Short mmCIF file of C-alpha atoms (C1' of nucleotides) in Angstrom, two decimals:
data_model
loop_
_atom_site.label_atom_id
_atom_site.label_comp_id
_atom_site.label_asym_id
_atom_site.label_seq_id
_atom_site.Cartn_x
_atom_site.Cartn_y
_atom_site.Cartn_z
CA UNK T 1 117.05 71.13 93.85
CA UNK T 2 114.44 69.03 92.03
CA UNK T 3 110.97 71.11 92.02
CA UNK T 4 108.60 68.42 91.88
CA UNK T 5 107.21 69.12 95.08
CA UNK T 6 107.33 72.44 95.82
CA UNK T 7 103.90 72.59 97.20
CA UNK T 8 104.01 69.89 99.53
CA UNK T 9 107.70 70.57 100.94
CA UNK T 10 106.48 74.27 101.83
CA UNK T 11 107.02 74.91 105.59
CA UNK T 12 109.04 72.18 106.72
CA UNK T 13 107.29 69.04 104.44
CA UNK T 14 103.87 69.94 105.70
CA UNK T 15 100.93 70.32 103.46
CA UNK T 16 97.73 72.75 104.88
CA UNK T 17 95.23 69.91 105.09
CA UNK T 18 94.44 67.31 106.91
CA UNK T 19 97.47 64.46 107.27
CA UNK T 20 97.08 60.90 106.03
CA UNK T 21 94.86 58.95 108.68
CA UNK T 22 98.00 57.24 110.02
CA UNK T 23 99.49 60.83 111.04
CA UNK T 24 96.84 61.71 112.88
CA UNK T 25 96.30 62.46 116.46
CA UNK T 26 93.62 61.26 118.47
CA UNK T 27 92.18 62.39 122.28
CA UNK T 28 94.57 59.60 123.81
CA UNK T 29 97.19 60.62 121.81
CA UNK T 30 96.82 64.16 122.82
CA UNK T 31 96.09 63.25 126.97
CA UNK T 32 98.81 60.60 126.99
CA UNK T 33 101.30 63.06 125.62
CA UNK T 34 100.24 65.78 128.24
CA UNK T 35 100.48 63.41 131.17
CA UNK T 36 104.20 62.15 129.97
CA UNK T 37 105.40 65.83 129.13
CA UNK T 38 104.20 66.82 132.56
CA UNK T 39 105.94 64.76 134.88
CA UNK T 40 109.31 65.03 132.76
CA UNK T 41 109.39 68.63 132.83
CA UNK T 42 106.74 69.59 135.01
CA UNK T 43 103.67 71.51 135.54
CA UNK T 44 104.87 75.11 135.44
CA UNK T 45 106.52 74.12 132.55
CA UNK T 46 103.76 73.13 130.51
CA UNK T 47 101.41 74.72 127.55
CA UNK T 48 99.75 73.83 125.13
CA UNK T 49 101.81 75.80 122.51
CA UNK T 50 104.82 73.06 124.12
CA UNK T 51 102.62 70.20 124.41
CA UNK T 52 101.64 71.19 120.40
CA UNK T 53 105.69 70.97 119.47
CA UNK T 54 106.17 67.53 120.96
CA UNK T 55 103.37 66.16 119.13
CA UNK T 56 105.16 68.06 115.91
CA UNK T 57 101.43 69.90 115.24
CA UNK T 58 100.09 73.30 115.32
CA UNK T 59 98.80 74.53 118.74
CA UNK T 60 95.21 75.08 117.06
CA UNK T 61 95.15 70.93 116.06
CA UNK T 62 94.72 69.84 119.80
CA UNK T 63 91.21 71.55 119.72
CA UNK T 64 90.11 68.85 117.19
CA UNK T 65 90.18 66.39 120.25
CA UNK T 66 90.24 68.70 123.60
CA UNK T 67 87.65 71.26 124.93
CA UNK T 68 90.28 73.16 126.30
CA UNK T 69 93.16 73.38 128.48
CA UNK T 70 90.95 72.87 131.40
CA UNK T 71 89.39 69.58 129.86
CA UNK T 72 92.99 68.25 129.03
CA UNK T 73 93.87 69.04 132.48
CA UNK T 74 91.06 67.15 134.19
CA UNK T 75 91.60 63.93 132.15
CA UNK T 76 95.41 64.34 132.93
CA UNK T 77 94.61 64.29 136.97
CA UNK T 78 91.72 61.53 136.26
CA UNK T 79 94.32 59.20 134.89
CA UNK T 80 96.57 59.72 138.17
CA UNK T 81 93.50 58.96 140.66
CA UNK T 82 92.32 56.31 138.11
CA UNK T 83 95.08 54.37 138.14
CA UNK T 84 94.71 53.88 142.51
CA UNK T 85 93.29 50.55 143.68
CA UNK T 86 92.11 49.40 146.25
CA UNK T 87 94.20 46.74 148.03
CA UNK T 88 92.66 43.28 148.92
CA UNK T 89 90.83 42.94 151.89
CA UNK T 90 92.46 40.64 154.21
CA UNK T 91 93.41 41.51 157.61
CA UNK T 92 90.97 43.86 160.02
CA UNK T 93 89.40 46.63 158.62
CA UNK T 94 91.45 49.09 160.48
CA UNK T 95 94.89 48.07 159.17
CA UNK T 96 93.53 47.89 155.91
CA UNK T 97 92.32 51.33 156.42
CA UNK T 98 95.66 52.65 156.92
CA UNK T 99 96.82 50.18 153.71
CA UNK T 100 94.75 52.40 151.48
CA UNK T 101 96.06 56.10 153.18
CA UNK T 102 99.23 54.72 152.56
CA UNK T 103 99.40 53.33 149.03
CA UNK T 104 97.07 56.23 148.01
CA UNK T 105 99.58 58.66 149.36
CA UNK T 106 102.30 56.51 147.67
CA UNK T 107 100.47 57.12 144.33
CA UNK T 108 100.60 60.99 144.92
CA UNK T 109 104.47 60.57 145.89
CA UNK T 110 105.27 58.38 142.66
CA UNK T 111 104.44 61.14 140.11
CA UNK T 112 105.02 64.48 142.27
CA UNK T 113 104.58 66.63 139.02
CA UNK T 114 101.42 65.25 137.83
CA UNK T 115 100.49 65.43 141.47
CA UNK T 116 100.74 68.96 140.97
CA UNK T 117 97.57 69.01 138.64
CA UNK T 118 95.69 66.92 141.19
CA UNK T 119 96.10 69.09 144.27
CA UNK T 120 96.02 72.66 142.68
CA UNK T 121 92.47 71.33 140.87
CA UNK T 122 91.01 69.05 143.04
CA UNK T 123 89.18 67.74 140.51
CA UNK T 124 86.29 65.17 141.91
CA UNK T 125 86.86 63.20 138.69
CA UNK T 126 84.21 60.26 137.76
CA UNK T 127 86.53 57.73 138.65
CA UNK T 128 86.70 58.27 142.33
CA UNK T 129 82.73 57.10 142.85
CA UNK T 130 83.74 53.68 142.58
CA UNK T 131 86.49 54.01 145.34
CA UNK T 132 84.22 55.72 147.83
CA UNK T 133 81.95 52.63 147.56
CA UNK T 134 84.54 50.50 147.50
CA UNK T 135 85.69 51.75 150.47
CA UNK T 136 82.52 52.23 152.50
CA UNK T 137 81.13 48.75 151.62
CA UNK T 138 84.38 46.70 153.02
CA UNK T 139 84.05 48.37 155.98
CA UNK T 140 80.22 47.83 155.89
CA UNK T 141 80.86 44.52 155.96
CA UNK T 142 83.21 44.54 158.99
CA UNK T 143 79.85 45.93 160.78
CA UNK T 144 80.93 49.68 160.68
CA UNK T 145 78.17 51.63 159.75
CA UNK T 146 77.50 53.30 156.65
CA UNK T 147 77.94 56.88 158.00
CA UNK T 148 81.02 56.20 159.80
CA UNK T 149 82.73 54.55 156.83
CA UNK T 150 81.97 57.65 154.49
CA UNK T 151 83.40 60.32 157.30
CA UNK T 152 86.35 58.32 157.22
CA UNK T 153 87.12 57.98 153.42
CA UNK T 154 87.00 61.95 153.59
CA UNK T 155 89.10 62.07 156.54
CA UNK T 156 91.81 59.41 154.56
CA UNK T 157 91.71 61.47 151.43
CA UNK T 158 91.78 64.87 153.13
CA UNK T 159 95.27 63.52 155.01
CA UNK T 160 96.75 62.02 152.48
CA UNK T 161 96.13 65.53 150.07
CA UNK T 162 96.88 67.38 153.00
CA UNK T 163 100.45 65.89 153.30
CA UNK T 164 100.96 66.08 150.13
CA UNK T 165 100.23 70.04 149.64
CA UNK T 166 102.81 70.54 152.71
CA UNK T 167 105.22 68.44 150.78
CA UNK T 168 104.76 70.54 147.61
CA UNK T 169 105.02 74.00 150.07
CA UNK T 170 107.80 73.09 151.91
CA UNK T 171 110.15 70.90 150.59
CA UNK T 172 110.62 68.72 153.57
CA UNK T 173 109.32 64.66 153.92
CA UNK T 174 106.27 65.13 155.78
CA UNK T 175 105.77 61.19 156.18
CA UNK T 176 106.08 60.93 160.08
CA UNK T 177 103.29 63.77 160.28
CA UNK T 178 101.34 61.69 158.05
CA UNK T 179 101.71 58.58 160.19
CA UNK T 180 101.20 60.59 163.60
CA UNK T 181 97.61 62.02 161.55
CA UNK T 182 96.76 58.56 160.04
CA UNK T 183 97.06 57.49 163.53
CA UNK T 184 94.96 59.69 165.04
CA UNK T 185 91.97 59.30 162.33
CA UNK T 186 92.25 55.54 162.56
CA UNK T 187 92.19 55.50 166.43
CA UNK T 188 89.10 58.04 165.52
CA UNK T 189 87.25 55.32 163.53
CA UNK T 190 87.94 52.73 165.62
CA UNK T 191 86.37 54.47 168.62
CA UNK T 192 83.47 55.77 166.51
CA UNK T 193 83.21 52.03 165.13
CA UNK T 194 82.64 50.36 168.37
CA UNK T 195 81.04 52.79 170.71
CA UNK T 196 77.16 52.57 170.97
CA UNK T 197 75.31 56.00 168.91
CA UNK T 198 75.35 58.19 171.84
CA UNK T 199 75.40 61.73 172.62
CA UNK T 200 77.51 63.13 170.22
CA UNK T 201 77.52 60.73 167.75
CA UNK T 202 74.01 60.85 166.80
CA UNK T 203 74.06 63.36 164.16
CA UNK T 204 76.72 61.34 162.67
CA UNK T 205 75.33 58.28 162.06
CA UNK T 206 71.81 59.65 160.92
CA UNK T 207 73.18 62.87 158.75
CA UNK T 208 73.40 60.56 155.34
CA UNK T 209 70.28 58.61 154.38
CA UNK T 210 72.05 58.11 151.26
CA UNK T 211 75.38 57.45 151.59
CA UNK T 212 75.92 56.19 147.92
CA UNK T 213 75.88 59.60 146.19
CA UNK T 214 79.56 60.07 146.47
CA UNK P 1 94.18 124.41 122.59
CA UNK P 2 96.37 126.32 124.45
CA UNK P 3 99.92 124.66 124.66
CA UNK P 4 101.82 125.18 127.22
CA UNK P 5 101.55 122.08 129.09
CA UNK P 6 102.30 119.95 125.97
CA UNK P 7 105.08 118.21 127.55
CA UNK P 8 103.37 117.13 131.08
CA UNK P 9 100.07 116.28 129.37
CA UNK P 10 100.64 113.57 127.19
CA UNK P 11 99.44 110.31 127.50
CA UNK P 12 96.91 111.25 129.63
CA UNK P 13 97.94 113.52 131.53
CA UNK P 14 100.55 111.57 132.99
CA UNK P 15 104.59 112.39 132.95
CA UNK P 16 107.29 110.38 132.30
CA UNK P 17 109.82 110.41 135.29
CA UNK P 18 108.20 109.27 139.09
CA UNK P 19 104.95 111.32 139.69
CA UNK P 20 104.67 113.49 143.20
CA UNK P 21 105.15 111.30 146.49
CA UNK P 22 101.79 111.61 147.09
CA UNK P 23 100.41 109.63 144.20
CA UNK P 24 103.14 106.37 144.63
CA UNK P 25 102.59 103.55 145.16
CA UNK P 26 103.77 100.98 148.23
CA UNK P 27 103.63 97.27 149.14
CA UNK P 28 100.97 97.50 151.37
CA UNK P 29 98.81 99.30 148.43
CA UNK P 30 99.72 97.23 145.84
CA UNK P 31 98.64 93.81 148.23
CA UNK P 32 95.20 95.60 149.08
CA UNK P 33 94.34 96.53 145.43
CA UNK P 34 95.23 92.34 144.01
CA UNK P 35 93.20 90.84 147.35
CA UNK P 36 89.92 93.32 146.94
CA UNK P 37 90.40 92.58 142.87
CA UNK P 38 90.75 88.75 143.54
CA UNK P 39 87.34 89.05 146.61
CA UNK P 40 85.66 90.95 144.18
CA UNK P 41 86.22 89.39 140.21
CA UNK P 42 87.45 86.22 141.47
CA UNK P 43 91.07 84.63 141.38
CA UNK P 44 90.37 83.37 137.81
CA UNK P 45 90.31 87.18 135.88
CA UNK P 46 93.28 88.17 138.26
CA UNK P 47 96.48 88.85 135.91
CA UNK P 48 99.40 92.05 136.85
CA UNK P 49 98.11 93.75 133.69
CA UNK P 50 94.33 94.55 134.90
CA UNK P 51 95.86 95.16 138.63
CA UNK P 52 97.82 98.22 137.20
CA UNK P 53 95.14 99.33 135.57
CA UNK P 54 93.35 99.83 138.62
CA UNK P 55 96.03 100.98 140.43
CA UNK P 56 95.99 103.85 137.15
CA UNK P 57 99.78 102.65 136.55
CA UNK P 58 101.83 100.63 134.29
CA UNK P 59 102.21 96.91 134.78
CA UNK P 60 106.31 97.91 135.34
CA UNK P 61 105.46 99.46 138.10
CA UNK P 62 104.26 96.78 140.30
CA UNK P 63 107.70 95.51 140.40
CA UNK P 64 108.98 98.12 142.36
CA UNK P 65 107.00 97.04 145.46
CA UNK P 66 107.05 93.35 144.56
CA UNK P 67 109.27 90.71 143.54
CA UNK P 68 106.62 88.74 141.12
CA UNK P 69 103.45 87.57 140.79
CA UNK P 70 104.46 84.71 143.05
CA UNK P 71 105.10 86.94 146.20
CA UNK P 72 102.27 89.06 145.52
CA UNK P 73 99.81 86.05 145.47
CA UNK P 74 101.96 84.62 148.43
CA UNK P 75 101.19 87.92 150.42
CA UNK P 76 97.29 87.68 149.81
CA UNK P 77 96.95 84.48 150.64
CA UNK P 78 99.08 85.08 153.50
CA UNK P 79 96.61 87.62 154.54
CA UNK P 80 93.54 85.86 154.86
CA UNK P 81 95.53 82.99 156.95
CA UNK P 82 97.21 85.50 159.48
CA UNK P 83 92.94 87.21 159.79
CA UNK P 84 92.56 84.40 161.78
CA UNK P 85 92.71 83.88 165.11
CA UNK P 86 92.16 80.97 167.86
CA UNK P 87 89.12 81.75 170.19
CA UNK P 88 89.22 81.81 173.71
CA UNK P 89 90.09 78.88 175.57
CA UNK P 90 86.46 78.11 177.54
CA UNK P 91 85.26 75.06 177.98
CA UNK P 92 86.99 71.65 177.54
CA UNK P 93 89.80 71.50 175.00
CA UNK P 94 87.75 68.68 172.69
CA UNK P 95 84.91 71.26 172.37
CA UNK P 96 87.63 73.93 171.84
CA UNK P 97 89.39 72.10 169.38
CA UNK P 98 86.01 71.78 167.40
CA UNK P 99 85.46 75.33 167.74
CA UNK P 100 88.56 76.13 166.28
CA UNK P 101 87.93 73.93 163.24
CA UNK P 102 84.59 75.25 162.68
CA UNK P 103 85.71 78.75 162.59
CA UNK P 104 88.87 78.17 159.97
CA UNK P 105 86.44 76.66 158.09
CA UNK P 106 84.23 79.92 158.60
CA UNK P 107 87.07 81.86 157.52
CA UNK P 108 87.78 80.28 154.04
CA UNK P 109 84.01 80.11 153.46
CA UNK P 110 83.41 83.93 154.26
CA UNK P 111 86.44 84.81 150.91
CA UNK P 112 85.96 82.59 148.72
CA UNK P 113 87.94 84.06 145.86
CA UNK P 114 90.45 84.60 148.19
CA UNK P 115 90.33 80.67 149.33
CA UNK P 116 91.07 80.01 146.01
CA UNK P 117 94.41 81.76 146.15
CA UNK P 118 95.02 80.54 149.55
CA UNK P 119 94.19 76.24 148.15
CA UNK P 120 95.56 76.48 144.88
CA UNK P 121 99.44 77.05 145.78
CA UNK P 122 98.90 75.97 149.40
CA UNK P 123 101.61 78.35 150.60
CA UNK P 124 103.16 78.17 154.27
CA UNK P 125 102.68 81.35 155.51
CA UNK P 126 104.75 82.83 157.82
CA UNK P 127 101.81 83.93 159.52
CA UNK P 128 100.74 79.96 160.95
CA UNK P 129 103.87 79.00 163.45
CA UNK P 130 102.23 81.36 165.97
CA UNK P 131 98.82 79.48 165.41
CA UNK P 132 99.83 76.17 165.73
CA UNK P 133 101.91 76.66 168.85
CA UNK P 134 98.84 78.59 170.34
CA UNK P 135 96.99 75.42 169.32
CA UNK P 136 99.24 72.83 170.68
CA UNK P 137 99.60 74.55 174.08
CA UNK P 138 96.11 74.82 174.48
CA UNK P 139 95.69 71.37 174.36
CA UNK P 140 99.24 70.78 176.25
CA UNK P 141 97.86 73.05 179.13
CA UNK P 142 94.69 70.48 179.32
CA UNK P 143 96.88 67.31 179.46
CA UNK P 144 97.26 66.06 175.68
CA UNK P 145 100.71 64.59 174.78
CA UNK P 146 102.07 67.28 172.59
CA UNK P 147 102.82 64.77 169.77
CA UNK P 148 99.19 63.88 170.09
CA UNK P 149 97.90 68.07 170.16
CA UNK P 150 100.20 68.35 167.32
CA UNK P 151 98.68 65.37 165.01
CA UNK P 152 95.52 66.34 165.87
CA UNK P 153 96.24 69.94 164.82
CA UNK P 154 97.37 68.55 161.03
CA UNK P 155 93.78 66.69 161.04
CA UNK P 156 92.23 69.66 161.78
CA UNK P 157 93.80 71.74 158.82
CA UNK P 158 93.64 68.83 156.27
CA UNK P 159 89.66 68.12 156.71
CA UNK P 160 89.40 71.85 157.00
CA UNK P 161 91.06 72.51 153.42
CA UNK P 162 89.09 69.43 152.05
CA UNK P 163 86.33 70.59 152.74
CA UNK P 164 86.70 73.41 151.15
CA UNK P 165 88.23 72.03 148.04
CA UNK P 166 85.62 69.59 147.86
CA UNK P 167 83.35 72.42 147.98
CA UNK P 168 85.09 74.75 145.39
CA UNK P 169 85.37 71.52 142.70
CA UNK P 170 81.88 70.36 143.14
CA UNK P 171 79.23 73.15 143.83
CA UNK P 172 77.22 72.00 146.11
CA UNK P 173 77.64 72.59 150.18
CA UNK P 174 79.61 69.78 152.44
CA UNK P 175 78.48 71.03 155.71
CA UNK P 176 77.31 67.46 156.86
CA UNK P 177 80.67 65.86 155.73
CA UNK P 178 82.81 68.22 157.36
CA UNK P 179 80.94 67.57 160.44
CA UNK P 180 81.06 64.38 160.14
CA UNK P 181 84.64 64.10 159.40
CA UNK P 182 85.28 66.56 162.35
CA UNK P 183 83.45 64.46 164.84
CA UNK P 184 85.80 61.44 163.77
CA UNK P 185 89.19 63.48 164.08
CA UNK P 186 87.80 64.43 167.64
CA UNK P 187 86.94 60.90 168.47
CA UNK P 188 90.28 60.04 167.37
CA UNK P 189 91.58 62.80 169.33
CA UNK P 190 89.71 61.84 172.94
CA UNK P 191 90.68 58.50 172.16
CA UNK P 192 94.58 58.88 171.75
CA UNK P 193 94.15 61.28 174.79
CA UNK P 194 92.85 59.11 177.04
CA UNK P 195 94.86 55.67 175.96
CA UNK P 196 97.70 55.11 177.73
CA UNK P 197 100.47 54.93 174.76
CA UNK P 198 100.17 51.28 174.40
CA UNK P 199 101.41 49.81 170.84
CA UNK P 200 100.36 51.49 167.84
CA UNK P 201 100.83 54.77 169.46
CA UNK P 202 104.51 54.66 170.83
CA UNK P 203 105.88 56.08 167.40
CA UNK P 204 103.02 58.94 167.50
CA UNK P 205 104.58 60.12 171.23
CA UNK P 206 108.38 59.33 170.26
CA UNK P 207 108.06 60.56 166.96
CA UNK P 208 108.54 64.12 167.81
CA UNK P 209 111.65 65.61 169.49
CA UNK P 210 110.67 68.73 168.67
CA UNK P 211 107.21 69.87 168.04
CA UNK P 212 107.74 73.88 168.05
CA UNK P 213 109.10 73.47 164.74
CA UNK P 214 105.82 74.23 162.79
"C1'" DA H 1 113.31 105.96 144.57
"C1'" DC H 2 109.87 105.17 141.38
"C1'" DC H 3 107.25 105.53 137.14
"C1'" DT H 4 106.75 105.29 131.82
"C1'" DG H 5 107.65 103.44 127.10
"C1'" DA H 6 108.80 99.98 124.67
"C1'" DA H 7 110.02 95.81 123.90
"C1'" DC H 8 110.67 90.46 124.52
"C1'" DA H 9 109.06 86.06 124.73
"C1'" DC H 10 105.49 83.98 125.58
"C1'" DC H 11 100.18 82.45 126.35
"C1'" DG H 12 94.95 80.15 125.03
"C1'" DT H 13 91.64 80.29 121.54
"C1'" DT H 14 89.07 81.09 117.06
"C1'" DC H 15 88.30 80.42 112.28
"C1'" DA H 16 88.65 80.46 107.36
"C1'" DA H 17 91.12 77.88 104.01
"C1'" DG H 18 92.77 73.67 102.49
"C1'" DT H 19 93.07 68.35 102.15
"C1'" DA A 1 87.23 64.88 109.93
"C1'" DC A 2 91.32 67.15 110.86
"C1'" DC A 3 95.29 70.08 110.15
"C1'" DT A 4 97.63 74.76 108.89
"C1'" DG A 5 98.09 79.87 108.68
"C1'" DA A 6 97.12 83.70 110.58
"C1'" DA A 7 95.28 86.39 113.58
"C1'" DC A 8 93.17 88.20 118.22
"C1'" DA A 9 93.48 89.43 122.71
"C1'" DC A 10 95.89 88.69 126.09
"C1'" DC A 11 100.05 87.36 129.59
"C1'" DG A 12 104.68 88.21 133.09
"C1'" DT A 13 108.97 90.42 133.06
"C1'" DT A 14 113.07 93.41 131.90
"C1'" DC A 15 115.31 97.69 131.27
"C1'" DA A 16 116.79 102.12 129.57
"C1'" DA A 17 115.13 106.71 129.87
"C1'" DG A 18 113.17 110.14 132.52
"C1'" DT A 19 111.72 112.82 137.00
#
DNA sequence: ACCTGAACACCGTTCAAGT
DNA sequence: ACCTGAACACCGTTCAAGT
């Protein structure tokens, strides 16, 4: 009724520039909101014109702080690898192998919807280098060689995605698969771990003169 | 100039009602045309719209022959699963199994547009039952617990598909790892083959009941 | 049975204008 | 620096009207 501020009440109390600093949004802001938006209501679900709406901002403000939709993506599936640790190393190597395939494969199972952007990217985000080493050195120092350790990071991680892409296909629990698989790979490493470089073997162990690279 | 087709040849040239029997359309066309568009532009410039217009049809159409984009990308993907085939059964089964790995790899590697489809919605096919019982008697027919055959059939799809996703994330070629990874799942294979099932690998040969159940 | 026309309800992205 | 308004060039899907 009062028309003292009829031009910044136009279109819902929202004046054309920018917002006063505290209003603003910032590349967290915008990649937090993503990540909680997507596992409530899932993948399909999401846009940007959605993810805009929650944030109560136009679609075109989210390029101010995201490449794209692709970029938001990627640091939404970063965060869920990110956020894996490895577990202390007590115990053999071996069981502690199959501790990691198992809590990593937890960590997919926790947040099924945001596991959704991990498995149908695959991103190799920069925060899994520091796992792979990780990984390879502890068994390094339980005297499994360097080459051996990296083929069976990939074998973990490619077992624990795998299960988790059945479980998104079909909706069954795929979890005593997973432990007959795990099984197998670990009885793999173990073998490879403590039988002398012959025959077959060879090519294995000399393939990666630099085993650091990722 | 002349008019008297003025009612047939508008909109170029095409009528309104269904056109002659000749020139429609059928599932199996309208599955050919989206996998050569997806092998040929890649999966990312796929959309219904840009189909039709290959197909010289409205975008309507399509859904005559096909429930949604969903089942048409199911039924391309589902195609370049059910292309393969295991090879013959020669040798020893560990060799075999290797062969067998190497050649689904092979597979994805020779479409890779058409991988894409295939790893991004990971779809159960109902092309793959017959494959993995053809698998798992193979190895049942050489002696191999089939709890065992059927584990090690999992391992062989999961470092099979990441490979390749490894391969379509970063650019560069993971030849060595996926040997390397392959050599460990076979290990792990001849190892759980030859063990008596002592202790850690009761559950893998109890786990089972059925194993013909995909 | 099968295609067109036309619409509906969306997308991601760009960019000048405004603060 | 950062947001809005407005547009551009798309999407998948539905459905009556037509043959």
């Amino acid at each position: 009724m009062n028309a003292d501020n009829k031009t910044t009440a136009r279109h819902g109390g929202r004046r054309r520039g920018a917002p006063p600093a505290d209003r603003r949004l910032d590349r967290q802001a915008v990649v937090t909101a993503a990540r909680d938006l997507i596992a409530q209501d899932g993948y399909a679900r999401f846009s940007l014109r959605v993810l805009a709406s929650t944030l109560d901002v136009r679609p075109a403000a989210l390029y101010n702080h995201v490449r794209d939709r692709d970029d938001l993506l990627d640091a939404v599936a970063e965060w869920l690898v990110a956020g894996f640790e490895l577990p202390e190393d007590e115990g053999d190597w071996l069981s502690w192998v199959r501790q990691v395939a198992r809590r990593m494969r937890e960590r997919l199972r926790e947040h099924p919807h945001l596991a959704d952007v991990v498995l149908s990217r695959s991103a190799a985000g920069p925060a899994r280098p520091a796992l792979v080493r990780g990984f390879i050195e502890r068994l390094v120092r339980a005297g499994v060689d360097p080459a051996i350790a990296h083929a069976g990071w990939h074998a973990v991680l490619d077992i624990v995605v795998g299960a988790a892409s059945q479980e998104r296909a079909r909706g069954n629990d795929q979890s005593e698969v997973f432990d007959s698989t795990l099984q197998l790979v670990a009885a793999g490493l173990q073998s490879a771990a403590s039988r002398p470089p012959d025959g077959a073997f060879v090519t294995l162990l000399h393939a990666h003169p630099t085993v650091w690279d990722g």
